[in-house]
Short mmCIF file of C-alpha atoms in Angstrom, two decimals:
data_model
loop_
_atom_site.label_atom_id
_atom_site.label_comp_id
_atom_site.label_asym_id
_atom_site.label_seq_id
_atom_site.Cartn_x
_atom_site.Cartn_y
_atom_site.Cartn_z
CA UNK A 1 97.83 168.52 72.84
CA UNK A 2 94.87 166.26 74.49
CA UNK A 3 94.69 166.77 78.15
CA UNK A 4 92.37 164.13 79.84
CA UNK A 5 90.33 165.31 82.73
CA UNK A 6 89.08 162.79 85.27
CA UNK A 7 85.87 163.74 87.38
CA UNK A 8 84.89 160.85 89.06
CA UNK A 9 83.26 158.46 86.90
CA UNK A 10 83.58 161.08 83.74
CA UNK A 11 85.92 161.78 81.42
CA UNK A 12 86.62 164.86 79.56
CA UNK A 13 89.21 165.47 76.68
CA UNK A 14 90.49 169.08 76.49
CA UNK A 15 92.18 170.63 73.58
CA UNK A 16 95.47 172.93 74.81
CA UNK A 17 98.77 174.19 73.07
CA UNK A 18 102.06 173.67 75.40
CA UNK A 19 102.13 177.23 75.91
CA UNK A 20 98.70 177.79 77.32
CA UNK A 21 98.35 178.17 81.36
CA UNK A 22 96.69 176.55 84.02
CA UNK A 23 94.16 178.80 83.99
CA UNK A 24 93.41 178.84 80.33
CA UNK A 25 92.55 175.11 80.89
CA UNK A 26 90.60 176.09 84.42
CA UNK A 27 88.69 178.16 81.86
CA UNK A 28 87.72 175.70 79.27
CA UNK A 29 86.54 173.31 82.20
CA UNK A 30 84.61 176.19 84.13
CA UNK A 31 82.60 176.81 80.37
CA UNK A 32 82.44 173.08 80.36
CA UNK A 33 81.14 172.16 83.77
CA UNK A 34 79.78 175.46 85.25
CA UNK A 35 82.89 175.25 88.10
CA UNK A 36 84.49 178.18 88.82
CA UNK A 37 88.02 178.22 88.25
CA UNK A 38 88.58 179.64 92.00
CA UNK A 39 86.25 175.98 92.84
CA UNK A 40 88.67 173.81 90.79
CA UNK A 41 91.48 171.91 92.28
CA UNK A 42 93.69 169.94 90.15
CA UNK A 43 96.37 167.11 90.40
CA UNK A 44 98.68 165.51 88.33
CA UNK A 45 100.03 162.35 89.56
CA UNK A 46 98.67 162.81 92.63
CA UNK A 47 100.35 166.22 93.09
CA UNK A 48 98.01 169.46 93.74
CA UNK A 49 98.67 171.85 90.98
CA UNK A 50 97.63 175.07 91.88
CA UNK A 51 100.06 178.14 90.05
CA UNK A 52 97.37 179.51 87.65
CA UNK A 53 99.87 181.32 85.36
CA UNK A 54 101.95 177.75 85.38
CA UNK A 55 102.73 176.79 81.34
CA UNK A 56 101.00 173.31 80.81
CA UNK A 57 103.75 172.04 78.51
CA UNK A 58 106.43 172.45 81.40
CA UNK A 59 104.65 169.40 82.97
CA UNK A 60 102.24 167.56 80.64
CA UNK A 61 102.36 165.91 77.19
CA UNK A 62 99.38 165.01 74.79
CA UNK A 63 97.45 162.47 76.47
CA UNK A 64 98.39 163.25 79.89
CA UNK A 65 95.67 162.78 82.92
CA UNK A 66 94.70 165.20 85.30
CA UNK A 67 91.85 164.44 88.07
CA UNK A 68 89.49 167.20 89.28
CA UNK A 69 87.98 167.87 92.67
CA UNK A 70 86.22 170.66 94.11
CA UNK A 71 84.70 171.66 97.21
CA UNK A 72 81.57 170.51 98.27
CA UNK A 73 80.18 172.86 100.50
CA UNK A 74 76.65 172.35 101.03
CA UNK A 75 74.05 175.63 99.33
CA UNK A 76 70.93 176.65 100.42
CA UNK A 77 67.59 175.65 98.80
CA UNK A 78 66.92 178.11 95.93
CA UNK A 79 63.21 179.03 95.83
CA UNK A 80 62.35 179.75 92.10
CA UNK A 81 59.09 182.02 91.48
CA UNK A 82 57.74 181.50 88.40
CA UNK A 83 55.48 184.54 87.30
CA UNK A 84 56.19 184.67 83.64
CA UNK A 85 53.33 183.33 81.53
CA UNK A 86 54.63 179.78 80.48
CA UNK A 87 56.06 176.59 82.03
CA UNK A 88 59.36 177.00 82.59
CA UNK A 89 61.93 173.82 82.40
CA UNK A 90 65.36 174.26 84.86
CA UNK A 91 68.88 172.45 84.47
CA UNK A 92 70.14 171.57 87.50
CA UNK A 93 73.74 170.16 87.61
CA UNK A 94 76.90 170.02 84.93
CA UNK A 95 76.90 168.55 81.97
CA UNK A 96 77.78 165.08 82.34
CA UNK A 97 75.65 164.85 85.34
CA UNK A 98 72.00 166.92 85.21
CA UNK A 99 68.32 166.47 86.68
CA UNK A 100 65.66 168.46 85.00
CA UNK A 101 63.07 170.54 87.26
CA UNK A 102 59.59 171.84 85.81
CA UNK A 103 58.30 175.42 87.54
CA UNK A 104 55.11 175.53 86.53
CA UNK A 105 53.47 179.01 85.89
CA UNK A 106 52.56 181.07 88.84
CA UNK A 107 53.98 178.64 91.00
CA UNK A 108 56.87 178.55 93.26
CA UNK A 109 59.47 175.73 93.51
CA UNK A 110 62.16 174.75 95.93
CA UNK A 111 64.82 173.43 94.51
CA UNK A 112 68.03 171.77 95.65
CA UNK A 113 71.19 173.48 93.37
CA UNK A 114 74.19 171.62 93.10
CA UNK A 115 75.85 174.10 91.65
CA UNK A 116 76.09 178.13 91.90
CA UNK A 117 74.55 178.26 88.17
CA UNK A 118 71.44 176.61 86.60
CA UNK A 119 70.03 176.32 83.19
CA UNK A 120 67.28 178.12 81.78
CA UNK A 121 65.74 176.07 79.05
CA UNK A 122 64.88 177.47 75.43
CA UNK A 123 65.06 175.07 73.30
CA UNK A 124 65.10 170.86 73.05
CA UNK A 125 66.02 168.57 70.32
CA UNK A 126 64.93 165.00 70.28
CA UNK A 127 61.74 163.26 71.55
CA UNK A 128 62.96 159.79 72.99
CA UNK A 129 64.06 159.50 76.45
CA UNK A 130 67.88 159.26 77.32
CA UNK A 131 68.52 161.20 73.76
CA UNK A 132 67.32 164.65 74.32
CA UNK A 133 69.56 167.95 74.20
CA UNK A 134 68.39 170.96 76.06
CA UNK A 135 69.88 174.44 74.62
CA UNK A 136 70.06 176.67 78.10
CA UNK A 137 70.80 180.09 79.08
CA UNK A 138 73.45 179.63 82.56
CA UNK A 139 72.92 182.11 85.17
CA UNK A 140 75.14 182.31 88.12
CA UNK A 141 73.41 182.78 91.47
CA UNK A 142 75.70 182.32 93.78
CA UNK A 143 74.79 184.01 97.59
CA UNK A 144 70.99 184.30 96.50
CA UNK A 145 68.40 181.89 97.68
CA UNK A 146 65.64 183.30 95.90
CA UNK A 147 65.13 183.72 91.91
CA UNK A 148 62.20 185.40 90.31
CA UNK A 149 61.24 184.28 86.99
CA UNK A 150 59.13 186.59 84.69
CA UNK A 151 57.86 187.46 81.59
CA UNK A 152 59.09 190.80 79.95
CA UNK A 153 58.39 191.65 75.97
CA UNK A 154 57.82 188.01 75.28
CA UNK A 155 61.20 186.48 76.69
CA UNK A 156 61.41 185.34 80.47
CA UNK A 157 64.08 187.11 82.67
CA UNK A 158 65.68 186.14 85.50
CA UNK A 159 65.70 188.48 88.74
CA UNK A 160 67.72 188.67 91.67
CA UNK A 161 66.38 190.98 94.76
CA UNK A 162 64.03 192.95 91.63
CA UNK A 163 67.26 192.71 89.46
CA UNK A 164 67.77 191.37 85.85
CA UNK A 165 70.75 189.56 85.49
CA UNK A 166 72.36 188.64 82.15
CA UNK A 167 73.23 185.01 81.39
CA UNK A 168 76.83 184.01 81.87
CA UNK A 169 76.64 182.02 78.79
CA UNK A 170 74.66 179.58 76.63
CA UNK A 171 75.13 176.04 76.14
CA UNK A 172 73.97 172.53 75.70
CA UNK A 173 72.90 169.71 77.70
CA UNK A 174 72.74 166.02 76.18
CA UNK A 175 71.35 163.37 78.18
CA UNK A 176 73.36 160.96 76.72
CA UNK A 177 76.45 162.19 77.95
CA UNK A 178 74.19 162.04 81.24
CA UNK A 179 73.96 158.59 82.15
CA UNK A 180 73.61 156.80 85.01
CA UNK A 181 75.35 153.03 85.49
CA UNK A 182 72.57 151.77 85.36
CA UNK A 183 71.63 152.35 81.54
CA UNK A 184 74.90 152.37 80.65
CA UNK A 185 74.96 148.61 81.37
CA UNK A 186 71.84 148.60 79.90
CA UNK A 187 73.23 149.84 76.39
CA UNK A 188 76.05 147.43 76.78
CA UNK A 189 73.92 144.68 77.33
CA UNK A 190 71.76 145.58 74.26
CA UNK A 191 74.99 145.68 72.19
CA UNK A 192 76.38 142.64 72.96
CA UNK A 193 73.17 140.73 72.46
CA UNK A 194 73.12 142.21 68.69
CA UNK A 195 76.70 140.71 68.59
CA UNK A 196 75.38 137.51 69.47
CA UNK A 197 72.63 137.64 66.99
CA UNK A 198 75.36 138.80 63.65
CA UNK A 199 77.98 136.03 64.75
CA UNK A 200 75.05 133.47 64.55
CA UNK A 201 73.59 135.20 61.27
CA UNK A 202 77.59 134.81 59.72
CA UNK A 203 77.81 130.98 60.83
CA UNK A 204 74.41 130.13 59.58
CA UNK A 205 75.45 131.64 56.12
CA UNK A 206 79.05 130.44 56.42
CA UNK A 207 78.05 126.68 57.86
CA UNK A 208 74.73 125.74 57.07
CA UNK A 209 73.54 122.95 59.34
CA UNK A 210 76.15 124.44 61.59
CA UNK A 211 74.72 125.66 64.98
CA UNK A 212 77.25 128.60 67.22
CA UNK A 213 76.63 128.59 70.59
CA UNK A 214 77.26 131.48 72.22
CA UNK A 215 77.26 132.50 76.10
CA UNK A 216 73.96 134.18 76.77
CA UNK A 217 73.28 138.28 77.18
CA UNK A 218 70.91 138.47 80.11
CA UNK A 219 67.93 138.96 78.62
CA UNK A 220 68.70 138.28 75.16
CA UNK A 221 67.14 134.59 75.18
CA UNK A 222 68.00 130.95 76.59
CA UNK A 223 71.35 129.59 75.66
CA UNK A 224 72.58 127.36 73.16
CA UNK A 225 74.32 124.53 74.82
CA UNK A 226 77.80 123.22 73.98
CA UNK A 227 81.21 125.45 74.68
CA UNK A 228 80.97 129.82 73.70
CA UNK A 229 81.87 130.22 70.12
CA UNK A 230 82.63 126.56 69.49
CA UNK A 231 80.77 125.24 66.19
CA UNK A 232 78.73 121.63 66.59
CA UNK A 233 77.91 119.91 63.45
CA UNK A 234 73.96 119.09 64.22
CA UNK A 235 72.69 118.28 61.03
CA UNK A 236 69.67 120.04 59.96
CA UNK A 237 68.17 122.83 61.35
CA UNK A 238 64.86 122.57 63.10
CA UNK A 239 58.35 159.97 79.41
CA UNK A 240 55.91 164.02 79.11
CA UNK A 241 59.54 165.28 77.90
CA UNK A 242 60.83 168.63 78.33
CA UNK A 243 59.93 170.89 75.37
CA UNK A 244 59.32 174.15 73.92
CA UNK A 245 55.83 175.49 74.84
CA UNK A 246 53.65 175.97 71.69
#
């Protein structure tokens, strides 16, 4: 079944059987989102669920919403050295919501976490702004303020206190499940402006001499007078992106 899982302005569909727990689910959100299950705090309905080992199909269905929250305690700064021999590009947030942070080589960088993991760049797809994907290592660093980046038989390694740490995972960032309000009423904008442009295309094949005015897009032109959709007769017409280093 298709549980829906509301975090804030995002939306998240996630695959369960009715037998599966709450903390099966807690999982697949954690590998989703990079929040601990302990961090996670779930309601239906408006009810806190919180009995881990509780079986999901003794109180959902397919389709059925749940909305997320988690504590937003404030971390410390992390201070990322960067001694390895290359730039190195850093993902800072969850997936639906991410800033990228360059640390140059041999320099040090402050930067503000929002979570307790962040994304070590490897590879990126895509040119164009707003469409990139960034494949990451995640390393969790929770209680340390201070991460050492270096260089080690050709592949950069993360250190805590003089410390290698493995990765927690890998996975992908996509900026366009990344987007602010702002460009996503850009986007709609642009689509209904092509709209526009096909319903006049279809009349002017349909009805020639036939003029459709149509409400204006901001930004897609000056209008057309007369009532939206209604048909006159008229007679005749008269950013450097973040990349792999070479």
């Amino acid at each position: 079944m298709d549980i829906n899982v509301l975090d804030g302005t995002n939306q998240s569909v996630y695959k369960c059987e009715p037998s599966h727990t709450l903390l099966s689910l807690k999982e697949q959100i954690e590998y989703n989102e990079g929040i601990e299950t302990e961090n996670q705090i779930l309601y239906y309905n408006g009810y806190w669920i919180n009995d881990d080992i509780e079986i999901l199909g003794n109180f959902l269905k397919n389709g059925d919403e749940l909305t997320l929250s988690s504590p937003t305690a404030a971390r410390n700064p992390t201070k990322f050295v960067n001694n390895a021999q290359s730039n190195i590009w850093i993902v800072n947030g969850t997936k639906h919501k991410f800033t990228m942070h360059l640390v140059p080589k041999k320099k040090k960088m402050t930067i503000k976490l929002n979570t307790d993991t962040f994304g070590l760049v490897y590879h990126t797809d895509g040119t164009e702004s707003g469409k990139r994907s960034y494949q990451a290592l995640r390393f969790d660093v929770k209680g340390f303020d201070n991460v050492d980046l270096e260089t080690i038989d050709g592949d950069i390694e993360v250190k805590l206190n003089g410390d290698s740490i493995e990765p927690t995972d890998s996975t992908v960032y996509d900026e366009r499940r990344s987007k602010t309000k702002l460009e996503e009423a850009k986007e709609s904008s642009k689509i209904a402006a092509n709209i526009g442009k096909f319903l006049r295309g279809i009349a002017a094949i349909i009805y020639p001499g036939v003029t459709l005015a149509i409400a204006p897009v901001p930004g897609e032109g000056p209008s057309v007078e007369g009532a939206q959709a209604e048909v006159h007769e008229v007679g005749a017409p008269e950013e450097e992106a973040p990349g792999e280093e070479a």
